């Protein structure tokens, strides 16, 4: 009993909290120059070798761009606070004031002449979103986890000044005006297999997700696989294959995103799905993504600090109404490029780079890997 009494306070004392506060700026090809600030509190893992970045964290991020976009996100994440359990809750408000919209389907065309003749916003729209999202995961056996979650999301679109593809599709009924704005109530469930040795910057292991979601008048089924191998110490080879299909009558608001066990991301086009193409370049009910990366550590201080040179290849496409989502190379859109990535300790990663596809190139910035 005396031993237990002496040990318990020591264990409790290990769950201390640190905090950080800093401003930062970055450039986005979509939104121009961003000014932002981050405040975070986190409980570190100490010297325990685990894949999670921290025991638990609470962060507030806020930023605004020169093009009228803004984002505010409050995120509470507890990946290792309770043994065998993970929990995450997110509240967010954002406006993507220069989001791409080129029409629906995989074969939509981009013409620079249209921009020159009809205005800079011809292929743009403004999207505003309010989000509340919660996820709970329970380890079933080994690296296999069961996931349940829910979300409440309100999405609105606004046509920007002048002629635009979005304005024309809204007037013609190709975009359902009755679902602009759209309030979505989502429930989710799935299985997650995760053998990565590090969640922020994996050098080896796999992540496989099988997810099902039901929302307002539609269903969503997502499969996602990621693989990392380390043929020698300074080189990591990574790959991704992901597909998603939707049933029912999904409105534009939900066709623009792809699900994951963490947070949904914009697809197809942009940093998270098809680098080198404008954010939201292709929109469809079904999605197929693939990618390969070679990450070489130019500078390495153990696994704690690494400066990496990355070469990547991305491919993706969407499927329209009546098309079956399938594994195919037909109709794929491709891009390639290079990045520099700096990782500091367990919970900090910054990526900058350039990607190029058939319609030109885009500068890239991220605080995590694309996948």
mmCIF file of C-alpha atoms in Angstrom:
data_model
loop_
_atom_site.group_PDB
_atom_site.id
_atom_site.type_symbol
_atom_site.label_atom_id
_atom_site.label_comp_id
_atom_site.label_asym_id
_atom_site.label_seq_id
_atom_site.Cartn_x
_atom_site.Cartn_y
_atom_site.Cartn_z
ATOM 1 C CA UNK A 1 0.000 0.000 0.000
ATOM 2 C CA UNK A 2 2.812 2.414 0.843
ATOM 3 C CA UNK A 3 4.420 1.673 -2.498
ATOM 4 C CA UNK A 4 1.140 2.384 -4.348
ATOM 5 C CA UNK A 5 0.622 5.617 -2.445
ATOM 6 C CA UNK A 6 4.115 6.796 -3.308
ATOM 7 C CA UNK A 7 3.855 5.819 -6.965
ATOM 8 C CA UNK A 8 0.414 7.231 -7.807
ATOM 9 C CA UNK A 9 1.307 10.930 -7.286
ATOM 10 C CA UNK A 10 4.458 10.439 -9.339
ATOM 11 C CA UNK A 11 2.454 9.028 -12.217
ATOM 12 C CA UNK A 12 -0.105 11.821 -11.990
ATOM 13 C CA UNK A 13 2.676 14.392 -11.995
ATOM 14 C CA UNK A 14 3.862 13.124 -15.370
ATOM 15 C CA UNK A 15 0.696 14.505 -16.963
ATOM 16 C CA UNK A 16 1.900 18.090 -16.999
ATOM 17 C CA UNK A 17 0.995 20.694 -19.614
ATOM 18 C CA UNK A 18 3.059 22.968 -21.809
ATOM 19 C CA UNK A 19 1.826 25.842 -23.928
ATOM 20 C CA UNK A 20 2.943 27.816 -26.970
ATOM 21 C CA UNK A 21 1.810 31.004 -28.677
ATOM 22 C CA UNK A 22 3.154 32.374 -31.941
ATOM 23 C CA UNK A 23 2.121 34.313 -35.046
ATOM 24 C CA UNK A 24 3.018 33.172 -38.556
ATOM 25 C CA UNK A 25 2.516 34.127 -42.184
ATOM 26 C CA UNK A 26 2.388 32.040 -45.327
ATOM 27 C CA UNK A 27 1.382 32.282 -48.961
ATOM 28 C CA UNK A 28 -1.391 30.298 -50.636
ATOM 29 C CA UNK A 29 -1.938 30.213 -54.398
ATOM 30 C CA UNK A 30 -5.682 30.180 -53.663
ATOM 31 C CA UNK A 31 -5.965 32.948 -51.072
ATOM 32 C CA UNK A 32 -2.781 35.008 -51.326
ATOM 33 C CA UNK A 33 -0.914 36.049 -48.184
ATOM 34 C CA UNK A 34 -2.178 34.747 -44.845
ATOM 35 C CA UNK A 35 -1.552 36.160 -41.410
ATOM 36 C CA UNK A 36 -2.336 33.755 -38.570
ATOM 37 C CA UNK A 37 -1.769 32.984 -34.909
ATOM 38 C CA UNK A 38 -1.620 29.725 -32.976
ATOM 39 C CA UNK A 39 -2.157 29.065 -29.279
ATOM 40 C CA UNK A 40 -1.736 25.549 -27.981
ATOM 41 C CA UNK A 41 -1.587 23.575 -24.754
ATOM 42 C CA UNK A 42 -0.377 19.999 -24.814
ATOM 43 C CA UNK A 43 0.558 17.234 -22.439
ATOM 44 C CA UNK A 44 3.777 15.622 -23.721
ATOM 45 C CA UNK A 45 4.485 11.923 -23.641
ATOM 46 C CA UNK A 46 7.911 12.444 -22.115
ATOM 47 C CA UNK A 47 10.352 9.666 -22.914
ATOM 48 C CA UNK A 48 7.670 7.080 -23.704
ATOM 49 C CA UNK A 49 8.074 5.667 -27.206
ATOM 50 C CA UNK A 50 4.580 5.912 -28.711
ATOM 51 C CA UNK A 51 3.283 6.932 -32.151
ATOM 52 C CA UNK A 52 1.097 9.791 -30.896
ATOM 53 C CA UNK A 53 2.430 13.352 -31.055
ATOM 54 C CA UNK A 54 1.268 14.081 -27.484
ATOM 55 C CA UNK A 55 -0.851 12.627 -24.702
ATOM 56 C CA UNK A 56 -3.506 15.316 -25.282
ATOM 57 C CA UNK A 57 -3.691 18.785 -26.806
ATOM 58 C CA UNK A 58 -5.921 21.833 -27.046
ATOM 59 C CA UNK A 59 -5.301 24.393 -29.773
ATOM 60 C CA UNK A 60 -6.825 27.580 -31.139
ATOM 61 C CA UNK A 61 -5.849 28.747 -34.623
ATOM 62 C CA UNK A 62 -7.084 31.916 -36.312
ATOM 63 C CA UNK A 63 -6.063 33.540 -39.569
ATOM 64 C CA UNK A 64 -7.165 35.770 -42.428
ATOM 65 C CA UNK A 65 -5.945 36.257 -45.995
ATOM 66 C CA UNK A 66 -5.557 39.203 -48.321
ATOM 67 C CA UNK A 67 -8.303 37.715 -50.556
ATOM 68 C CA UNK A 68 -11.022 37.769 -47.881
ATOM 69 C CA UNK A 69 -10.706 34.219 -46.581
ATOM 70 C CA UNK A 70 -10.543 33.430 -42.876
ATOM 71 C CA UNK A 71 -10.383 30.390 -40.624
ATOM 72 C CA UNK A 72 -10.903 29.883 -36.883
ATOM 73 C CA UNK A 73 -10.550 26.416 -35.371
ATOM 74 C CA UNK A 74 -10.709 25.137 -31.796
ATOM 75 C CA UNK A 75 -9.437 21.579 -31.584
ATOM 76 C CA UNK A 76 -9.296 19.255 -28.558
ATOM 77 C CA UNK A 77 -7.456 15.989 -29.173
ATOM 78 C CA UNK A 78 -6.731 13.172 -26.711
ATOM 79 C CA UNK A 79 -5.002 10.326 -28.589
ATOM 80 C CA UNK A 80 -3.257 8.821 -25.552
ATOM 81 C CA UNK A 81 -4.867 10.240 -22.408
ATOM 82 C CA UNK A 82 -6.906 7.080 -21.706
ATOM 83 C CA UNK A 83 -5.380 3.701 -22.451
ATOM 84 C CA UNK A 84 -7.133 2.130 -25.434
ATOM 85 C CA UNK A 85 -9.275 5.198 -26.198
ATOM 86 C CA UNK A 86 -8.942 8.222 -28.488
ATOM 87 C CA UNK A 87 -11.201 11.260 -28.595
ATOM 88 C CA UNK A 88 -11.292 14.422 -30.691
ATOM 89 C CA UNK A 89 -13.620 17.400 -30.885
ATOM 90 C CA UNK A 90 -13.419 20.330 -33.304
ATOM 91 C CA UNK A 91 -15.299 23.609 -33.661
ATOM 92 C CA UNK A 92 -14.610 25.680 -36.750
ATOM 93 C CA UNK A 93 -15.695 28.703 -38.765
ATOM 94 C CA UNK A 94 -14.130 29.369 -42.152
ATOM 95 C CA UNK A 95 -14.635 31.220 -45.402
ATOM 96 C CA UNK A 96 -12.824 30.064 -48.549
ATOM 97 C CA UNK A 97 -13.316 33.235 -50.544
ATOM 98 C CA UNK A 98 -11.544 32.111 -53.714
ATOM 99 C CA UNK A 99 -12.409 28.406 -53.801
ATOM 100 C CA UNK A 100 -12.225 26.828 -57.229
ATOM 101 C CA UNK A 101 -15.393 25.745 -59.025
ATOM 102 C CA UNK A 102 -15.114 24.458 -62.599
ATOM 103 C CA UNK A 103 -18.390 22.542 -62.819
ATOM 104 C CA UNK A 104 -19.381 18.984 -61.963
ATOM 105 C CA UNK A 105 -17.640 15.914 -63.326
ATOM 106 C CA UNK A 106 -14.201 14.686 -64.293
ATOM 107 C CA UNK A 107 -14.005 16.301 -67.735
ATOM 108 C CA UNK A 108 -14.608 19.953 -66.864
ATOM 109 C CA UNK A 109 -12.364 22.269 -68.839
ATOM 110 C CA UNK A 110 -10.197 25.192 -67.841
ATOM 111 C CA UNK A 111 -9.558 27.968 -70.359
ATOM 112 C CA UNK A 112 -7.243 30.889 -69.511
ATOM 113 C CA UNK A 113 -9.040 32.867 -72.243
ATOM 114 C CA UNK A 114 -12.277 32.655 -70.237
ATOM 115 C CA UNK A 115 -10.556 34.315 -67.287
ATOM 116 C CA UNK A 116 -9.094 37.028 -69.516
ATOM 117 C CA UNK A 117 -12.451 37.767 -71.207
ATOM 118 C CA UNK A 118 -14.969 37.172 -68.400
ATOM 119 C CA UNK A 119 -13.054 38.071 -65.254
ATOM 120 C CA UNK A 120 -10.773 36.659 -62.581
ATOM 121 C CA UNK A 121 -13.669 34.986 -60.727
ATOM 122 C CA UNK A 122 -14.985 32.938 -63.622
ATOM 123 C CA UNK A 123 -13.737 29.688 -62.026
ATOM 124 C CA UNK A 124 -14.156 30.829 -58.412
ATOM 125 C CA UNK A 125 -16.813 30.834 -55.707
ATOM 126 C CA UNK A 126 -16.945 31.752 -52.028
ATOM 127 C CA UNK A 127 -17.726 29.025 -49.459
ATOM 128 C CA UNK A 128 -18.558 29.700 -45.802
ATOM 129 C CA UNK A 129 -18.701 26.845 -43.316
ATOM 130 C CA UNK A 130 -19.548 26.359 -39.635
ATOM 131 C CA UNK A 131 -18.539 22.972 -38.197
ATOM 132 C CA UNK A 132 -18.908 20.996 -34.970
ATOM 133 C CA UNK A 133 -17.354 17.518 -35.150
ATOM 134 C CA UNK A 134 -16.631 14.772 -32.614
ATOM 135 C CA UNK A 135 -14.880 11.403 -32.944
ATOM 136 C CA UNK A 136 -14.375 8.566 -30.456
ATOM 137 C CA UNK A 137 -12.170 5.527 -31.110
ATOM 138 C CA UNK A 138 -11.681 2.341 -29.090
ATOM 139 C CA UNK A 139 -8.911 -0.196 -29.603
ATOM 140 C CA UNK A 140 -10.433 -3.575 -30.447
ATOM 141 C CA UNK A 141 -7.302 -5.703 -30.713
ATOM 142 C CA UNK A 142 -3.683 -4.784 -31.408
ATOM 143 C CA UNK A 143 -3.534 -1.898 -33.909
ATOM 144 C CA UNK A 144 -7.234 -2.199 -34.893
ATOM 145 C CA UNK A 145 -9.629 0.496 -33.641
ATOM 146 C CA UNK A 146 -13.395 0.972 -33.863
ATOM 147 C CA UNK A 147 -14.524 4.517 -34.718
ATOM 148 C CA UNK A 148 -17.828 6.314 -34.126
ATOM 149 C CA UNK A 149 -18.523 9.994 -34.591
ATOM 150 C CA UNK A 150 -20.862 12.738 -35.620
ATOM 151 C CA UNK A 151 -20.852 16.223 -37.092
ATOM 152 C CA UNK A 152 -23.092 19.221 -37.570
ATOM 153 C CA UNK A 153 -22.078 21.337 -40.572
ATOM 154 C CA UNK A 154 -23.671 24.357 -42.217
ATOM 155 C CA UNK A 155 -22.273 25.265 -45.655
ATOM 156 C CA UNK A 156 -23.148 28.229 -47.850
ATOM 157 C CA UNK A 157 -21.892 29.264 -51.283
ATOM 158 C CA UNK A 158 -21.836 32.768 -52.732
ATOM 159 C CA UNK A 159 -21.224 33.756 -56.330
ATOM 160 C CA UNK A 160 -18.397 36.264 -56.685
ATOM 161 C CA UNK A 161 -18.830 39.424 -58.823
ATOM 162 C CA UNK A 162 -19.182 38.939 -62.566
ATOM 163 C CA UNK A 163 -19.860 35.842 -64.696
ATOM 164 C CA UNK A 164 -18.829 32.487 -63.246
ATOM 165 C CA UNK A 165 -19.327 28.769 -63.799
ATOM 166 C CA UNK A 166 -20.937 28.535 -60.366
ATOM 167 C CA UNK A 167 -23.453 31.278 -61.155
ATOM 168 C CA UNK A 168 -24.349 29.571 -64.448
ATOM 169 C CA UNK A 169 -24.714 26.107 -62.865
ATOM 170 C CA UNK A 170 -26.871 27.505 -60.071
ATOM 171 C CA UNK A 171 -29.174 29.253 -62.552
ATOM 172 C CA UNK A 172 -29.407 26.142 -64.760
ATOM 173 C CA UNK A 173 -30.215 23.813 -61.856
ATOM 174 C CA UNK A 174 -27.034 21.766 -62.129
ATOM 175 C CA UNK A 175 -26.346 22.962 -58.583
ATOM 176 C CA UNK A 176 -29.472 22.536 -56.429
ATOM 177 C CA UNK A 177 -30.390 26.020 -55.184
ATOM 178 C CA UNK A 178 -32.533 24.388 -52.470
ATOM 179 C CA UNK A 179 -29.341 23.023 -50.885
ATOM 180 C CA UNK A 180 -27.546 26.400 -50.825
ATOM 181 C CA UNK A 181 -27.128 26.876 -47.912
ATOM 182 C CA UNK A 182 -27.108 23.286 -46.612
ATOM 183 C CA UNK A 183 -27.211 22.121 -42.987
ATOM 184 C CA UNK A 184 -25.895 18.600 -42.568
ATOM 185 C CA UNK A 185 -26.262 16.186 -39.642
ATOM 186 C CA UNK A 186 -23.751 13.350 -40.026
ATOM 187 C CA UNK A 187 -23.156 10.099 -38.145
ATOM 188 C CA UNK A 188 -20.034 8.061 -38.882
ATOM 189 C CA UNK A 189 -18.635 4.629 -38.081
ATOM 190 C CA UNK A 190 -15.690 2.613 -39.258
ATOM 191 C CA UNK A 191 -12.559 0.588 -38.609
ATOM 192 C CA UNK A 192 -8.997 1.944 -38.489
ATOM 193 C CA UNK A 193 -5.876 -0.232 -38.725
ATOM 194 C CA UNK A 194 -2.780 1.760 -37.748
ATOM 195 C CA UNK A 195 0.744 0.325 -37.411
ATOM 196 C CA UNK A 196 2.713 3.577 -37.926
ATOM 197 C CA UNK A 197 5.528 4.185 -35.457
ATOM 198 C CA UNK A 198 4.841 7.942 -35.634
ATOM 199 C CA UNK A 199 1.554 9.598 -36.535
ATOM 200 C CA UNK A 200 3.043 12.991 -37.407
ATOM 201 C CA UNK A 201 5.977 11.758 -39.497
ATOM 202 C CA UNK A 202 5.850 8.007 -40.074
ATOM 203 C CA UNK A 203 8.924 6.185 -41.323
ATOM 204 C CA UNK A 204 7.239 2.776 -41.495
ATOM 205 C CA UNK A 205 3.846 1.149 -41.098
ATOM 206 C CA UNK A 206 0.398 1.304 -42.637
ATOM 207 C CA UNK A 207 -2.831 3.188 -42.032
ATOM 208 C CA UNK A 208 -6.003 1.596 -43.434
ATOM 209 C CA UNK A 209 -9.435 3.173 -42.923
ATOM 210 C CA UNK A 210 -12.855 1.839 -43.864
ATOM 211 C CA UNK A 211 -15.538 4.415 -43.040
ATOM 212 C CA UNK A 212 -19.285 4.787 -43.511
ATOM 213 C CA UNK A 213 -21.251 7.994 -42.987
ATOM 214 C CA UNK A 214 -24.895 8.957 -43.286
ATOM 215 C CA UNK A 215 -25.935 12.575 -43.709
ATOM 216 C CA UNK A 216 -28.831 14.657 -44.939
ATOM 217 C CA UNK A 217 -30.210 12.609 -47.844
ATOM 218 C CA UNK A 218 -27.006 10.783 -48.735
ATOM 219 C CA UNK A 219 -24.525 8.132 -47.634
ATOM 220 C CA UNK A 220 -20.741 8.099 -47.959
ATOM 221 C CA UNK A 221 -18.405 5.078 -48.047
ATOM 222 C CA UNK A 222 -14.654 5.699 -47.874
ATOM 223 C CA UNK A 223 -11.624 3.433 -48.132
ATOM 224 C CA UNK A 224 -8.151 4.817 -47.573
ATOM 225 C CA UNK A 225 -4.779 3.095 -47.429
ATOM 226 C CA UNK A 226 -1.365 4.635 -46.712
ATOM 227 C CA UNK A 227 1.975 2.823 -46.622
ATOM 228 C CA UNK A 228 5.428 3.954 -45.479
ATOM 229 C CA UNK A 229 8.602 1.896 -45.852
ATOM 230 C CA UNK A 230 12.192 2.766 -44.930
ATOM 231 C CA UNK A 231 14.650 1.001 -47.249
ATOM 232 C CA UNK A 232 17.552 2.750 -45.518
ATOM 233 C CA UNK A 233 17.850 5.249 -42.682
ATOM 234 C CA UNK A 234 17.590 8.544 -44.584
ATOM 235 C CA UNK A 235 14.955 7.488 -47.135
ATOM 236 C CA UNK A 236 11.218 6.901 -46.635
ATOM 237 C CA UNK A 237 8.983 5.780 -49.501
ATOM 238 C CA UNK A 238 5.280 6.535 -49.039
ATOM 239 C CA UNK A 239 2.183 5.695 -51.047
ATOM 240 C CA UNK A 240 -1.555 6.283 -50.931
ATOM 241 C CA UNK A 241 -4.625 4.737 -52.540
ATOM 242 C CA UNK A 242 -8.064 6.055 -51.559
ATOM 243 C CA UNK A 243 -11.579 5.822 -52.972
ATOM 244 C CA UNK A 244 -14.957 7.165 -51.960
ATOM 245 C CA UNK A 245 -18.500 6.668 -53.228
ATOM 246 C CA UNK A 246 -21.754 8.406 -52.332
ATOM 247 C CA UNK A 247 -25.351 7.206 -52.487
ATOM 248 C CA UNK A 248 -28.632 9.096 -52.346
ATOM 249 C CA UNK A 249 -28.682 12.757 -53.367
ATOM 250 C CA UNK A 250 -25.535 14.453 -52.068
ATOM 251 C CA UNK A 251 -25.584 18.250 -52.573
ATOM 252 C CA UNK A 252 -22.599 20.271 -53.757
ATOM 253 C CA UNK A 253 -21.623 21.062 -50.157
ATOM 254 C CA UNK A 254 -20.742 17.435 -49.374
ATOM 255 C CA UNK A 255 -19.417 16.425 -52.806
ATOM 256 C CA UNK A 256 -16.459 18.776 -52.310
ATOM 257 C CA UNK A 257 -15.000 16.867 -49.351
ATOM 258 C CA UNK A 258 -13.514 13.434 -48.700
ATOM 259 C CA UNK A 259 -13.755 11.732 -45.301
ATOM 260 C CA UNK A 260 -10.954 10.454 -43.081
ATOM 261 C CA UNK A 261 -10.679 9.179 -39.528
ATOM 262 C CA UNK A 262 -9.229 12.529 -38.433
ATOM 263 C CA UNK A 263 -10.686 15.477 -40.387
ATOM 264 C CA UNK A 264 -12.289 15.667 -43.855
ATOM 265 C CA UNK A 265 -10.287 17.307 -46.628
ATOM 266 C CA UNK A 266 -10.990 19.091 -49.918
ATOM 267 C CA UNK A 267 -10.933 16.802 -52.964
ATOM 268 C CA UNK A 268 -10.113 16.618 -55.733
ATOM 269 C CA UNK A 269 -7.459 19.300 -56.235
ATOM 270 C CA UNK A 270 -5.113 21.038 -53.820
ATOM 271 C CA UNK A 271 -2.535 20.128 -51.196
ATOM 272 C CA UNK A 272 -4.495 17.265 -49.621
ATOM 273 C CA UNK A 273 -5.488 15.420 -52.782
ATOM 274 C CA UNK A 274 -3.947 16.536 -56.108
ATOM 275 C CA UNK A 275 -1.034 18.900 -55.674
ATOM 276 C CA UNK A 276 -0.318 21.130 -58.663
ATOM 277 C CA UNK A 277 -4.031 21.752 -59.338
ATOM 278 C CA UNK A 278 -6.126 24.559 -57.899
ATOM 279 C CA UNK A 279 -8.068 23.804 -54.699
ATOM 280 C CA UNK A 280 -11.361 22.078 -55.564
ATOM 281 C CA UNK A 281 -10.476 21.652 -59.234
ATOM 282 C CA UNK A 282 -12.692 18.553 -59.783
ATOM 283 C CA UNK A 283 -16.045 17.872 -58.103
ATOM 284 C CA UNK A 284 -17.991 14.624 -58.148
ATOM 285 C CA UNK A 285 -19.963 12.112 -56.077
ATOM 286 C CA UNK A 286 -17.156 9.557 -56.315
ATOM 287 C CA UNK A 287 -13.407 10.059 -55.908
ATOM 288 C CA UNK A 288 -10.237 8.084 -56.575
ATOM 289 C CA UNK A 289 -6.805 9.193 -55.349
ATOM 290 C CA UNK A 290 -3.328 7.725 -55.661
ATOM 291 C CA UNK A 291 0.131 8.972 -54.867
ATOM 292 C CA UNK A 292 3.809 8.173 -54.368
ATOM 293 C CA UNK A 293 6.445 10.074 -52.393
ATOM 294 C CA UNK A 294 10.178 9.743 -51.781
ATOM 295 C CA UNK A 295 11.264 11.596 -48.616
ATOM 296 C CA UNK A 296 15.038 11.918 -48.186
ATOM 297 C CA UNK A 297 16.563 13.364 -45.008
ATOM 298 C CA UNK A 298 19.217 15.899 -46.030
ATOM 299 C CA UNK A 299 19.905 16.645 -42.364
ATOM 300 C CA UNK A 300 19.028 14.244 -39.551
ATOM 301 C CA UNK A 301 19.628 14.468 -35.819
ATOM 302 C CA UNK A 302 18.404 11.021 -34.909
ATOM 303 C CA UNK A 303 14.672 10.929 -35.596
ATOM 304 C CA UNK A 304 14.083 14.111 -33.585
ATOM 305 C CA UNK A 305 15.038 16.757 -36.173
ATOM 306 C CA UNK A 306 14.973 16.160 -39.913
ATOM 307 C CA UNK A 307 15.175 18.399 -42.973
ATOM 308 C CA UNK A 308 13.796 16.413 -45.895
ATOM 309 C CA UNK A 309 13.736 16.767 -49.648
ATOM 310 C CA UNK A 310 10.554 15.241 -51.083
ATOM 311 C CA UNK A 311 9.670 14.231 -54.634
ATOM 312 C CA UNK A 312 6.021 13.352 -55.267
ATOM 313 C CA UNK A 313 3.595 12.105 -57.887
ATOM 314 C CA UNK A 314 -0.189 12.465 -57.458
ATOM 315 C CA UNK A 315 -3.093 11.150 -59.514
ATOM 316 C CA UNK A 316 -6.819 11.532 -59.052
ATOM 317 C CA UNK A 317 -10.227 11.724 -60.666
ATOM 318 C CA UNK A 318 -13.899 12.052 -59.774
ATOM 319 C CA UNK A 319 -16.976 10.068 -60.839
ATOM 320 C CA UNK A 320 -20.321 11.661 -61.642
ATOM 321 C CA UNK A 321 -23.904 10.597 -61.065
ATOM 322 C CA UNK A 322 -24.546 7.102 -62.428
ATOM 323 C CA UNK A 323 -20.840 6.197 -62.585
ATOM 324 C CA UNK A 324 -19.518 3.385 -60.437
ATOM 325 C CA UNK A 325 -16.416 4.215 -58.426
ATOM 326 C CA UNK A 326 -13.752 1.791 -59.598
ATOM 327 C CA UNK A 327 -10.011 1.304 -59.699
ATOM 328 C CA UNK A 328 -8.946 2.624 -63.110
ATOM 329 C CA UNK A 329 -6.246 4.662 -64.804
ATOM 330 C CA UNK A 330 -8.684 6.071 -67.354
ATOM 331 C CA UNK A 331 -9.490 9.749 -66.980
ATOM 332 C CA UNK A 332 -6.837 10.327 -64.341
ATOM 333 C CA UNK A 333 -5.348 13.758 -63.728
ATOM 334 C CA UNK A 334 -1.668 13.781 -62.784
ATOM 335 C CA UNK A 335 0.768 16.121 -61.096
ATOM 336 C CA UNK A 336 4.284 16.034 -59.733
ATOM 337 C CA UNK A 337 6.651 18.240 -57.813
ATOM 338 C CA UNK A 338 9.061 18.709 -54.942
ATOM 339 C CA UNK A 339 8.882 19.849 -51.330
ATOM 340 C CA UNK A 340 11.118 20.727 -48.400
ATOM 341 C CA UNK A 341 9.908 19.489 -45.031
ATOM 342 C CA UNK A 342 11.243 20.343 -41.579
ATOM 343 C CA UNK A 343 10.302 18.205 -38.588
ATOM 344 C CA UNK A 344 11.098 19.227 -35.018
ATOM 345 C CA UNK A 345 10.591 16.625 -32.263
ATOM 346 C CA UNK A 346 7.275 14.748 -32.137
ATOM 347 C CA UNK A 347 4.679 17.392 -32.862
ATOM 348 C CA UNK A 348 5.950 19.959 -35.368
ATOM 349 C CA UNK A 349 6.175 19.595 -39.143
ATOM 350 C CA UNK A 350 6.248 22.283 -41.840
ATOM 351 C CA UNK A 351 6.147 21.586 -45.590
ATOM 352 C CA UNK A 352 6.711 24.027 -48.488
ATOM 353 C CA UNK A 353 6.960 23.118 -52.152
ATOM 354 C CA UNK A 354 5.769 23.391 -55.711
ATOM 355 C CA UNK A 355 3.531 21.091 -57.737
ATOM 356 C CA UNK A 356 2.719 21.152 -61.424
ATOM 357 C CA UNK A 357 -0.092 19.581 -63.448
ATOM 358 C CA UNK A 358 -1.434 19.976 -66.987
ATOM 359 C CA UNK A 359 -2.931 23.409 -66.180
ATOM 360 C CA UNK A 360 0.135 25.002 -64.618
ATOM 361 C CA UNK A 361 1.631 24.952 -61.167
ATOM 362 C CA UNK A 362 0.877 25.823 -57.562
ATOM 363 C CA UNK A 363 2.975 26.756 -54.546
ATOM 364 C CA UNK A 364 2.338 24.450 -51.593
ATOM 365 C CA UNK A 365 2.289 24.921 -47.828
ATOM 366 C CA UNK A 366 1.244 22.513 -45.088
ATOM 367 C CA UNK A 367 1.740 21.722 -41.407
ATOM 368 C CA UNK A 368 1.409 17.975 -41.969
ATOM 369 C CA UNK A 369 2.087 15.564 -44.796
ATOM 370 C CA UNK A 370 -0.389 15.569 -47.675
ATOM 371 C CA UNK A 371 -1.064 11.948 -46.614
#
